XYZ file of C-alpha atoms in Angstrom:
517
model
C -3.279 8.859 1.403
C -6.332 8.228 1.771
C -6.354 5.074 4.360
C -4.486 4.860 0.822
C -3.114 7.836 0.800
C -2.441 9.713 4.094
C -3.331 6.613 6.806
C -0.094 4.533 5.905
C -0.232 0.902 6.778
C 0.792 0.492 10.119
C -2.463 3.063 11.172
C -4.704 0.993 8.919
C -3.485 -2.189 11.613
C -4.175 -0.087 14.707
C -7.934 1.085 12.678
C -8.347 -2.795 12.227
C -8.249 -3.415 15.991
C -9.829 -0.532 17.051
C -13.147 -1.948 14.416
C -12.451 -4.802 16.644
C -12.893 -3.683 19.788
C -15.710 -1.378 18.759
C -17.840 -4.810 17.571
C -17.086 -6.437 20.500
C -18.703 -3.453 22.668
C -21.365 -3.807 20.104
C -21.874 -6.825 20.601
C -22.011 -6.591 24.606
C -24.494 -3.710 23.869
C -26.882 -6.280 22.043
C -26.363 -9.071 24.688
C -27.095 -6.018 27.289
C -30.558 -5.266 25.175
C -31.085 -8.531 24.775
C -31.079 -9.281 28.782
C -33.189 -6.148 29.105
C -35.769 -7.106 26.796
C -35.790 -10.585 28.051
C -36.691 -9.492 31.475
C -39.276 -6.798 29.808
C -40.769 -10.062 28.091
C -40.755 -12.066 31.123
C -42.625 -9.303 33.523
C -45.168 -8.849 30.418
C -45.653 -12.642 30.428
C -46.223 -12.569 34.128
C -48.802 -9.687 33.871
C -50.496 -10.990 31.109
C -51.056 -14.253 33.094
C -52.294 -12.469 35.723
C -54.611 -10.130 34.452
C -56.410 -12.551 32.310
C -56.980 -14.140 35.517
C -58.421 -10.635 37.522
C -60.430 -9.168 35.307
C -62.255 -12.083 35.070
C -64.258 -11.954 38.181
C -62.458 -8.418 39.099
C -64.613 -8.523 42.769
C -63.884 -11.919 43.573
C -59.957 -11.142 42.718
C -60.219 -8.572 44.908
C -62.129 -10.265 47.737
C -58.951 -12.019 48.803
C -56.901 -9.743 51.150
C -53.895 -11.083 49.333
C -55.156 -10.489 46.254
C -55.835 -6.778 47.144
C -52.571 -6.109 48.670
C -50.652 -7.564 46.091
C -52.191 -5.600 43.760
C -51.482 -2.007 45.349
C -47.712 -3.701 46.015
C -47.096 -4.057 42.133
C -48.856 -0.705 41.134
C -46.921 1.395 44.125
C -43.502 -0.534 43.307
C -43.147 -3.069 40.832
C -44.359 -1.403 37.968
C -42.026 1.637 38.921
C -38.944 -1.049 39.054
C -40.372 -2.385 35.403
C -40.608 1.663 34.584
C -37.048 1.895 35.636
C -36.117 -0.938 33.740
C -36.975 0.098 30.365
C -35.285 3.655 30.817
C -32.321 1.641 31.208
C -29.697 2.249 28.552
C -27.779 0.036 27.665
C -25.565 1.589 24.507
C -23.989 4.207 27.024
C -21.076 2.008 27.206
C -21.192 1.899 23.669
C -21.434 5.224 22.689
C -18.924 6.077 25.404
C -16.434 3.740 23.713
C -16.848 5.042 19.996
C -16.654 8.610 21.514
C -13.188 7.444 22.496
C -12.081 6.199 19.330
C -13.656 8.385 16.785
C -10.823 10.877 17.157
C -8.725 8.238 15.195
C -11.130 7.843 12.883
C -10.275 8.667 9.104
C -12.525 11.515 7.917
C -13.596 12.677 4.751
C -10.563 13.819 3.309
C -8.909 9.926 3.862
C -12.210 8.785 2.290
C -11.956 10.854 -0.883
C -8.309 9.903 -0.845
C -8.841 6.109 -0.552
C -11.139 6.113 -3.423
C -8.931 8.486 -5.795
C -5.836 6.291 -4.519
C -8.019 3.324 -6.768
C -8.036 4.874 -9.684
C -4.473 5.716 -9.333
C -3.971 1.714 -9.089
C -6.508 1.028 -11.733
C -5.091 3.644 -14.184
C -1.381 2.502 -13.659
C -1.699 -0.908 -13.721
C -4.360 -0.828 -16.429
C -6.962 -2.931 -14.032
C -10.941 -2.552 -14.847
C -13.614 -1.654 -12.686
C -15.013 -4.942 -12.601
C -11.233 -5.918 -11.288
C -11.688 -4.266 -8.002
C -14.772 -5.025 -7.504
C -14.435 -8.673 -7.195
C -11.188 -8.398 -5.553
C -8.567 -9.619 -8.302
C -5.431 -8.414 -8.210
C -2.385 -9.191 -10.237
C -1.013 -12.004 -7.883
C -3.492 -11.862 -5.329
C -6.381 -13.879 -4.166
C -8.963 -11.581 -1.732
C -12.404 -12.106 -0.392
C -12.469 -8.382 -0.559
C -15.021 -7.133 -2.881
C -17.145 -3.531 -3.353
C -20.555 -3.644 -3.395
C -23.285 -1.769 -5.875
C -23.362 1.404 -3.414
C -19.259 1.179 -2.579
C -18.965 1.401 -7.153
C -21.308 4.329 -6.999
C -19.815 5.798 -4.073
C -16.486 5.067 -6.090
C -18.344 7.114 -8.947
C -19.673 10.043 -6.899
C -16.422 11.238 -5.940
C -14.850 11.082 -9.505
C -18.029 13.146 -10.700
C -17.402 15.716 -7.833
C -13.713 16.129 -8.991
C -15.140 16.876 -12.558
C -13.483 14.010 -13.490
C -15.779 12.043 -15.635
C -13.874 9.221 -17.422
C -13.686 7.746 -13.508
C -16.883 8.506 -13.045
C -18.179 6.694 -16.326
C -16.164 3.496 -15.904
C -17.503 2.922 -11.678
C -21.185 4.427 -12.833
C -21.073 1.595 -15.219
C -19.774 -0.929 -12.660
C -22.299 -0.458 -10.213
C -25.044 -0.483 -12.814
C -23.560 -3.886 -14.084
C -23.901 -5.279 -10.917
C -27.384 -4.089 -10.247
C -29.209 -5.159 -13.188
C -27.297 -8.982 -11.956
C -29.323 -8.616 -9.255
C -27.154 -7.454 -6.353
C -29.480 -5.760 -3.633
C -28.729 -2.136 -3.011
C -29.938 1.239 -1.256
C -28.834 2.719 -4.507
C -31.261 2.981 -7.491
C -30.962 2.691 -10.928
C -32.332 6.443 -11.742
C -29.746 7.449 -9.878
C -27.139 5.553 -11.075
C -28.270 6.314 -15.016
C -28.325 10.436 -13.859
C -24.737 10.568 -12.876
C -23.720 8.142 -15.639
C -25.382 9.943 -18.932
C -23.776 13.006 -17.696
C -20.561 11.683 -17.414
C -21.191 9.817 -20.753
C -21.914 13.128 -22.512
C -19.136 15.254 -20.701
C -16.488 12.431 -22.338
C -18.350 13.250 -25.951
C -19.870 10.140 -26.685
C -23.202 11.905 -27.029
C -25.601 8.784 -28.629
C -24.679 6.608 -25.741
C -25.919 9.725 -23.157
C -29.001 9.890 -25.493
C -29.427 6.100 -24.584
C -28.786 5.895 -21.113
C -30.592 9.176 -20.647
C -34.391 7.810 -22.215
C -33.371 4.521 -20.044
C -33.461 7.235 -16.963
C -36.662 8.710 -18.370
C -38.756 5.480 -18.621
C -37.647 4.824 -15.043
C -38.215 7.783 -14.050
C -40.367 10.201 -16.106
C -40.904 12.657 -13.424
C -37.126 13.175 -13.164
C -36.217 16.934 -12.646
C -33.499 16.775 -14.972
C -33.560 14.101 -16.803
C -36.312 15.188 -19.398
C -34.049 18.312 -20.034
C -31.035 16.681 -20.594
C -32.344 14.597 -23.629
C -33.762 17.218 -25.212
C -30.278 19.052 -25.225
C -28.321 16.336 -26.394
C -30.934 14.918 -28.919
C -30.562 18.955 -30.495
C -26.715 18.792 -29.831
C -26.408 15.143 -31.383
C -28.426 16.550 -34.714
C -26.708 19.975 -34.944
C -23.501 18.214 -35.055
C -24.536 15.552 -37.731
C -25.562 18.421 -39.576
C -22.886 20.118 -39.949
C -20.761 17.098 -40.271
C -23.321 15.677 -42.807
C -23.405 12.756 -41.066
C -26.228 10.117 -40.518
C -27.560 9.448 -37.453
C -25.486 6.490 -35.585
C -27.159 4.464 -32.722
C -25.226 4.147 -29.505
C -22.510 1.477 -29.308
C -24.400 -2.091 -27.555
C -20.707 -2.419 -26.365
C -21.024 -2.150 -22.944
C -19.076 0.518 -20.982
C -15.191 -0.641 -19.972
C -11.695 0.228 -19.876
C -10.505 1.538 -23.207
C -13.891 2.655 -23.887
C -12.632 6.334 -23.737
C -9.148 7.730 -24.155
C -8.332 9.116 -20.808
C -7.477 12.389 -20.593
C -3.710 13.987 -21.025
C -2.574 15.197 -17.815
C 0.986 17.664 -16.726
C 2.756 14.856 -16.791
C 4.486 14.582 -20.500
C 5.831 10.916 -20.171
C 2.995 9.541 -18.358
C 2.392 6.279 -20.498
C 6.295 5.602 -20.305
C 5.852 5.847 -16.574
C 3.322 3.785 -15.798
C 4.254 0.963 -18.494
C 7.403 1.064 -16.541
C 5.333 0.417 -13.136
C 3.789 -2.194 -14.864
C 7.154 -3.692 -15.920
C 6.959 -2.901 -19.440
C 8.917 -1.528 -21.942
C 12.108 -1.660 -19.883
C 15.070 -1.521 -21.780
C 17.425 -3.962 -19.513
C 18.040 -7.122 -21.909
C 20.040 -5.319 -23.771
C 22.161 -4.166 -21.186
C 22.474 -7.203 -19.461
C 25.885 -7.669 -20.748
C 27.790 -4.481 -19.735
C 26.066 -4.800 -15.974
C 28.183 -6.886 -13.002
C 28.633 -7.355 -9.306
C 31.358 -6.784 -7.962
C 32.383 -6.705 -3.833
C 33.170 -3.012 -3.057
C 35.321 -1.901 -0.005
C 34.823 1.850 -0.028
C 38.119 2.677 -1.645
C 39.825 0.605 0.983
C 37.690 1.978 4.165
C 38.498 0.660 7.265
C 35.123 -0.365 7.956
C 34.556 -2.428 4.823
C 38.215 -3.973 4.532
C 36.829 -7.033 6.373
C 33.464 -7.254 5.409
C 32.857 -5.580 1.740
C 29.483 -4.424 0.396
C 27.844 -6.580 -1.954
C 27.386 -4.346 -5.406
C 25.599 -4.990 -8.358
C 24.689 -2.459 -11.763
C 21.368 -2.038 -11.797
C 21.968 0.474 -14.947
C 25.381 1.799 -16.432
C 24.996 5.251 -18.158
C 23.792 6.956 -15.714
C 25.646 4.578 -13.208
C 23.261 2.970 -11.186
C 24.135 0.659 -8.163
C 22.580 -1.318 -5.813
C 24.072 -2.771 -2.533
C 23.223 -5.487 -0.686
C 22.546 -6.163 2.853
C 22.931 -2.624 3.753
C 20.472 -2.642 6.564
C 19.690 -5.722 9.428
C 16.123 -6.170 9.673
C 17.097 -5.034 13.590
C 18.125 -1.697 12.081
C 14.877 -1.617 10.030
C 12.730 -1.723 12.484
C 14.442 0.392 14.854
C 14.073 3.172 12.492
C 10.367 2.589 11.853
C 9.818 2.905 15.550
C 11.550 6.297 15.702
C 9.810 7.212 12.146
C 6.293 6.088 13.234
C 5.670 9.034 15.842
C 6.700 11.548 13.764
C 5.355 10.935 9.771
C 4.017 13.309 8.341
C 2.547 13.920 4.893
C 5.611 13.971 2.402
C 6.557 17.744 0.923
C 8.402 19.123 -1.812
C 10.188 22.407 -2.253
C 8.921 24.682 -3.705
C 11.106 25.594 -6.488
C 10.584 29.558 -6.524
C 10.726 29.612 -2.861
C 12.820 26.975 -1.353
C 9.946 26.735 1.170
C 8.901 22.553 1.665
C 4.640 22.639 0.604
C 2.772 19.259 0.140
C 1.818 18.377 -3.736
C -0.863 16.090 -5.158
C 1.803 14.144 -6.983
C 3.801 12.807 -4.191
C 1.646 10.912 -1.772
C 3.385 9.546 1.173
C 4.052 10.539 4.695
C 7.662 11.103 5.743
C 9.861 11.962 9.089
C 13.804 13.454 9.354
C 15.796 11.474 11.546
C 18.661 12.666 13.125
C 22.522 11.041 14.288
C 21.604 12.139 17.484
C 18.365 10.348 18.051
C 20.097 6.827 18.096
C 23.300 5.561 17.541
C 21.576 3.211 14.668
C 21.130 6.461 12.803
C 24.390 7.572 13.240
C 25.478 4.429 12.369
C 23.859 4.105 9.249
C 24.654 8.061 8.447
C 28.334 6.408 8.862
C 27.702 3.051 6.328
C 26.459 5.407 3.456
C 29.781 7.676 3.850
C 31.511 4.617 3.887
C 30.067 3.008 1.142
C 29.584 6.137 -1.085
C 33.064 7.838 0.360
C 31.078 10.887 0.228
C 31.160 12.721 3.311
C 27.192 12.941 4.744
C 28.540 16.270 6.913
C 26.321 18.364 4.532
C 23.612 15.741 3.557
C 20.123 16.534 4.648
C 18.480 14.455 7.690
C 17.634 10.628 7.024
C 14.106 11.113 5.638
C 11.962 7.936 6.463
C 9.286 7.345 4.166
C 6.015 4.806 3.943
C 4.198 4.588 0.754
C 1.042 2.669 1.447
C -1.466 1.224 -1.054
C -1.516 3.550 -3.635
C 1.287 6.026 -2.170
C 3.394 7.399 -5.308
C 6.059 10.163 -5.986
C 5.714 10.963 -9.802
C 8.562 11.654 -11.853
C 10.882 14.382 -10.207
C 14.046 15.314 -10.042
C 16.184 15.775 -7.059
C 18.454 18.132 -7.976
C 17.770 21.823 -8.402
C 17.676 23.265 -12.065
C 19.016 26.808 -13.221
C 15.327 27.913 -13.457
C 15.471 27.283 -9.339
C 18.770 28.142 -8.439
C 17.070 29.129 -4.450
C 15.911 25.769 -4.102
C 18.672 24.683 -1.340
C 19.852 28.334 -1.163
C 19.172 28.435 2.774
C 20.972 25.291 3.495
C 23.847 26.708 2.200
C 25.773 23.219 1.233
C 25.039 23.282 -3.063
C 23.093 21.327 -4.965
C 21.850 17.806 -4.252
C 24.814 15.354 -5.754
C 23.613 12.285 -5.111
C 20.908 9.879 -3.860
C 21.397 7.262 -1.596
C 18.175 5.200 -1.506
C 17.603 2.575 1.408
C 14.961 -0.217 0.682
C 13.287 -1.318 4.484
C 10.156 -3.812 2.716
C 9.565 -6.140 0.135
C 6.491 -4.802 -1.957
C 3.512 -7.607 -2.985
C 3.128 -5.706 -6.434
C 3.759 -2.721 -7.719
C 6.286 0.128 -5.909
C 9.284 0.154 -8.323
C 11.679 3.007 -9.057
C 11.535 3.876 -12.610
C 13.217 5.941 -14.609
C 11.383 7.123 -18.251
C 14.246 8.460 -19.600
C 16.187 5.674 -20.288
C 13.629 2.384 -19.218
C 15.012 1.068 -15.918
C 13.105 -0.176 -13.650
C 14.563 -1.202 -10.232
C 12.100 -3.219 -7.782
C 11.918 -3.059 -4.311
C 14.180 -5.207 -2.191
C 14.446 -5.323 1.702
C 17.760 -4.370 3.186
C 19.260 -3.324 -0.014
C 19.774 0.122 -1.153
C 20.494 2.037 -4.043
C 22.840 4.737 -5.677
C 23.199 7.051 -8.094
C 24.935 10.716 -8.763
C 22.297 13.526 -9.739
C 24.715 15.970 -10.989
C 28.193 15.389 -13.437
C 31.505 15.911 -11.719
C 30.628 19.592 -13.698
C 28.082 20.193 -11.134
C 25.720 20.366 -13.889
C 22.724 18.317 -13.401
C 21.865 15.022 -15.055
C 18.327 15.145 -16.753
C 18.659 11.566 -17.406
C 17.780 10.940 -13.478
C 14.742 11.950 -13.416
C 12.704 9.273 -11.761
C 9.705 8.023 -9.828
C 8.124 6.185 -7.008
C 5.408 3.732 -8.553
C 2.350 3.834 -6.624
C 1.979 0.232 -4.682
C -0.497 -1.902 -5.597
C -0.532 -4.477 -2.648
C 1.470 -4.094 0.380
C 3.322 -1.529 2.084
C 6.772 0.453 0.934
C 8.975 2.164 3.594
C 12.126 3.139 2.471
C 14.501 5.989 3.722
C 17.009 8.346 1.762
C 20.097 10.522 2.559
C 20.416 13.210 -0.395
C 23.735 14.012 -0.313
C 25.308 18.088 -0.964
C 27.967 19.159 -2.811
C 29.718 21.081 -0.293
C 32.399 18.807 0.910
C 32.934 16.637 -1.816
C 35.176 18.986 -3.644
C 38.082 16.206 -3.115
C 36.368 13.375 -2.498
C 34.922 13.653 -6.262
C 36.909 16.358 -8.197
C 35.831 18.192 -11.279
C 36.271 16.158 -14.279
C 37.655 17.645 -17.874
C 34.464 17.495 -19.673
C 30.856 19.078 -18.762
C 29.419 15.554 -18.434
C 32.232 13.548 -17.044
């Protein structure tokens, strides 16, 4: 998504060494210039030499037979080699070899996405303009930095997607790091037009007054700038009036995170969710005492008589487990290599429809694995019916999924409510009654499963896995599981789930006496 949202990791590698072999052919293509015009240079030397020398005494030049005939030889023939020389070119190999590759290429749509997948990061994780720009993450040391042009590129795209609170805070950034002297193709008109808009559309209207006469003494020729202060110098005063206010100069606070409020989205318990990703406000110490391990054998399975699964309470009401050494990293890998071919970007279903659509909020790519692709599927199909002594004969498909940087799934459910009761209507095996959730990386930062409603926060652990029930033994679904996939901040998440279906459980976990048993 984005290289951060749609490009997942493991493309980003093979982009890296494609940019590598496309500046080593650029580099061949300036050694191959480079040759040329050194033999250009050396003929011109030659000639230069030479004529200095005939036109001198042009008829005495000539008067030598050699002379003569040397002279016809390099008019008739050498100067047509030198002529042939110079229409040489040298970047067809080149340009042959980025036509190749640019198929790969990300386009504008992964561009967009990278730079909206940073704002995700910077929002969630609370981490300033200036953060990014040097390269500081939480954790992280980086050369990586964004120049003056990259923070107003940053800015363009958050202007385009009316959304001006971005907008203000990578405006700001890149006119920071102009006026410190960092060389750019951008200007400062430019950067102060986008900005005072953005300023004014977030309501902070003596600050656009500001930073628009700033644009004006730069620029007084400016086609809109002239315009724009006269509107918001009448809007400023109209308001005062009214208000019977005094006229306030603009804040010499400069521009930064917190500045503005930003604005209220769809999503009701967004601060809870991303304090969550940020490890925050979760609830665990509390509950430290009623949570234990424990080895578990699948109700005396076969399978897990002599070697037990390693479980520990990650959260106890809702019951929330995780087990240990679920997967080998042999397994892991074999079901990346069967995944890789066939990700695609993550859907939801549609809950009027039933039909699977792609949504804003959940940005990964995903593939369905079958038992029949490879017996390590089937195998681990097996484990989680083991472990879970659920039968998996009407789960859905292993769905493999890789988050890279910036890849989230906001809080969802994974049941169906009453007010979608077609949701898994054409599958025809109930309602989704449990989760089985296999870890297959460690995650640098970020990447957690949270869930708002209650505070827990469980982090991301390779070759572990987690479990929980989505509905009561009622069949009635459990609110409290609502949850979410915290976007990654640095690294790569794959993980892959089986959501397991009511149909076939019906004595494997019988009814209980209560609604919410």
């Amino acid at each position: 998504v984005f290289w951060f949202s749609l490009l997942q990791m493991w493309q980003m590698t093979d982009l890296l060494y494609t940019e590598k072999e496309l500046v080593q052919s650029l580099r061949e293509y300036i050694k191959a210039e480079e040759t040329k015009l050194a033999s250009v240079k050396s003929w011109a030397n030659k000639l230069d030499a030479l004529t200095r020398v005939s036109t001198t005494d042009p008829e005495g030049y000539l008067a030598h037979p050699v002379n003569a005939y040397k002279l016809m030889k390099r008019l008739n023939t050498e100067w047509n080699e030198l002529e042939s020389l110079v229409l040489q070119n040298p970047s067809d190999g080149f340009i042959s070899n980025m036509s190749v590759h640019r198929q790969y290429f990300p386009d504008e749509e992964d561009e967009t996405g990278a730079a909206k997948a940073l704002m995700r990061l910077q929002d969630t994780y609370q981490l300033d303009s200036e953060a990014f720009s040097k390269g500081k993450l939480p954790g992280m040391q980086s050369d990586a930095f964004l120049t003056v042009d990259d923070c107003f590129d940053m800015g363009k795209t958050a202007y385009n997607d009316a959304d001006y609170y971005h907008a203000v805070l990578w405006m700001q950034q890149s006119l920071k790091q102009l006026d410190a002297g960092e060389e750019a193709a951008t200007t400062k008109a430019e950067i102060l037009d986008y900005l005072s808009y953005s300023v004014y559309q977030m309501g902070d209207l003596p600050r656009a007054i500001e930073l628009t006469r700033r644009l004006v003494a730069i620029d007084p020729s400016h086609q809109r700038a002239g315009g724009n202060l006269r509107y918001f110098e009448k809007l400023l005063f109209k308001q005062l009036n009214e208000l019977n206010q005094a006229y306030q100069p603009a804040s010499e606070e400069p521009i930064q995170l917190g500045t503005y409020n930003r604005p209220k989205d769809h999503l009701p318990e967004r601060e809870t969710y991303e304090a969550l990703c940020r490890g925050e406000g979760i609830k665990l110490v509390r509950k430290r005492s009623r949570l234990f391990c424990r080895y578990q054998d699948g109700f005396r399975n076969p399978r897990l008589l002599l070697k037990p699964m390693k479980e520990e309470d990650e959260w106890d009401s809702p019951h929330i487990v995780r087990y240990l050494d679920v997967l080998s990293s042999e397994e892991i890998d074999k079901i990346k290599e069967l995944a890789k071919p066939r990700l695609a970007r993550a859907t939801v279903r549609d809950p009027k429809t039933g039909v699977l659509t792609t949504a804003q909020y959940r940005v990964s790519k995903s593939a369905w694995l079958e038992g029949e692709d490879d017996p390590v599927i089937a195998r681990v199909n097996q484990r989680i019916e083991d472990i879970t002594g659920l039968t998996v004969d009407t789960a859905e498909l292993l769905q493999v999924a890789n988050y890279g940087v910036g890849g989230q799934y906001e809080p969802h459910y994974d049941f169906s409510r009453r007010d979608e009761p077609d949701a898994f209507k054409r599958l025809g095996t109930g309602n989704r009654v449990a989760t089985f959730l296999n870890y297959m990386s460690d995650v640098t930062a970020g990447g957690a499963t949270v869930f708002p409603d209650f505070g827990a926060a469980i982090w991301p652990r390779k070759g572990t896995a987690v479990f929980w029930y989505n509905l009561f033994k009622s069949g009635e679904g459990d609110y409290r599981t609502r949850h979410a996939a915290c976007p990654v901040l640095v690294g790569s998440k794959w993980v892959s789930n089986k959501w397991i279906h009511e149909r076939g459980q019906e004595f494997r976990r019988p009814c209980g006496l209560t609604e919410v048993d």
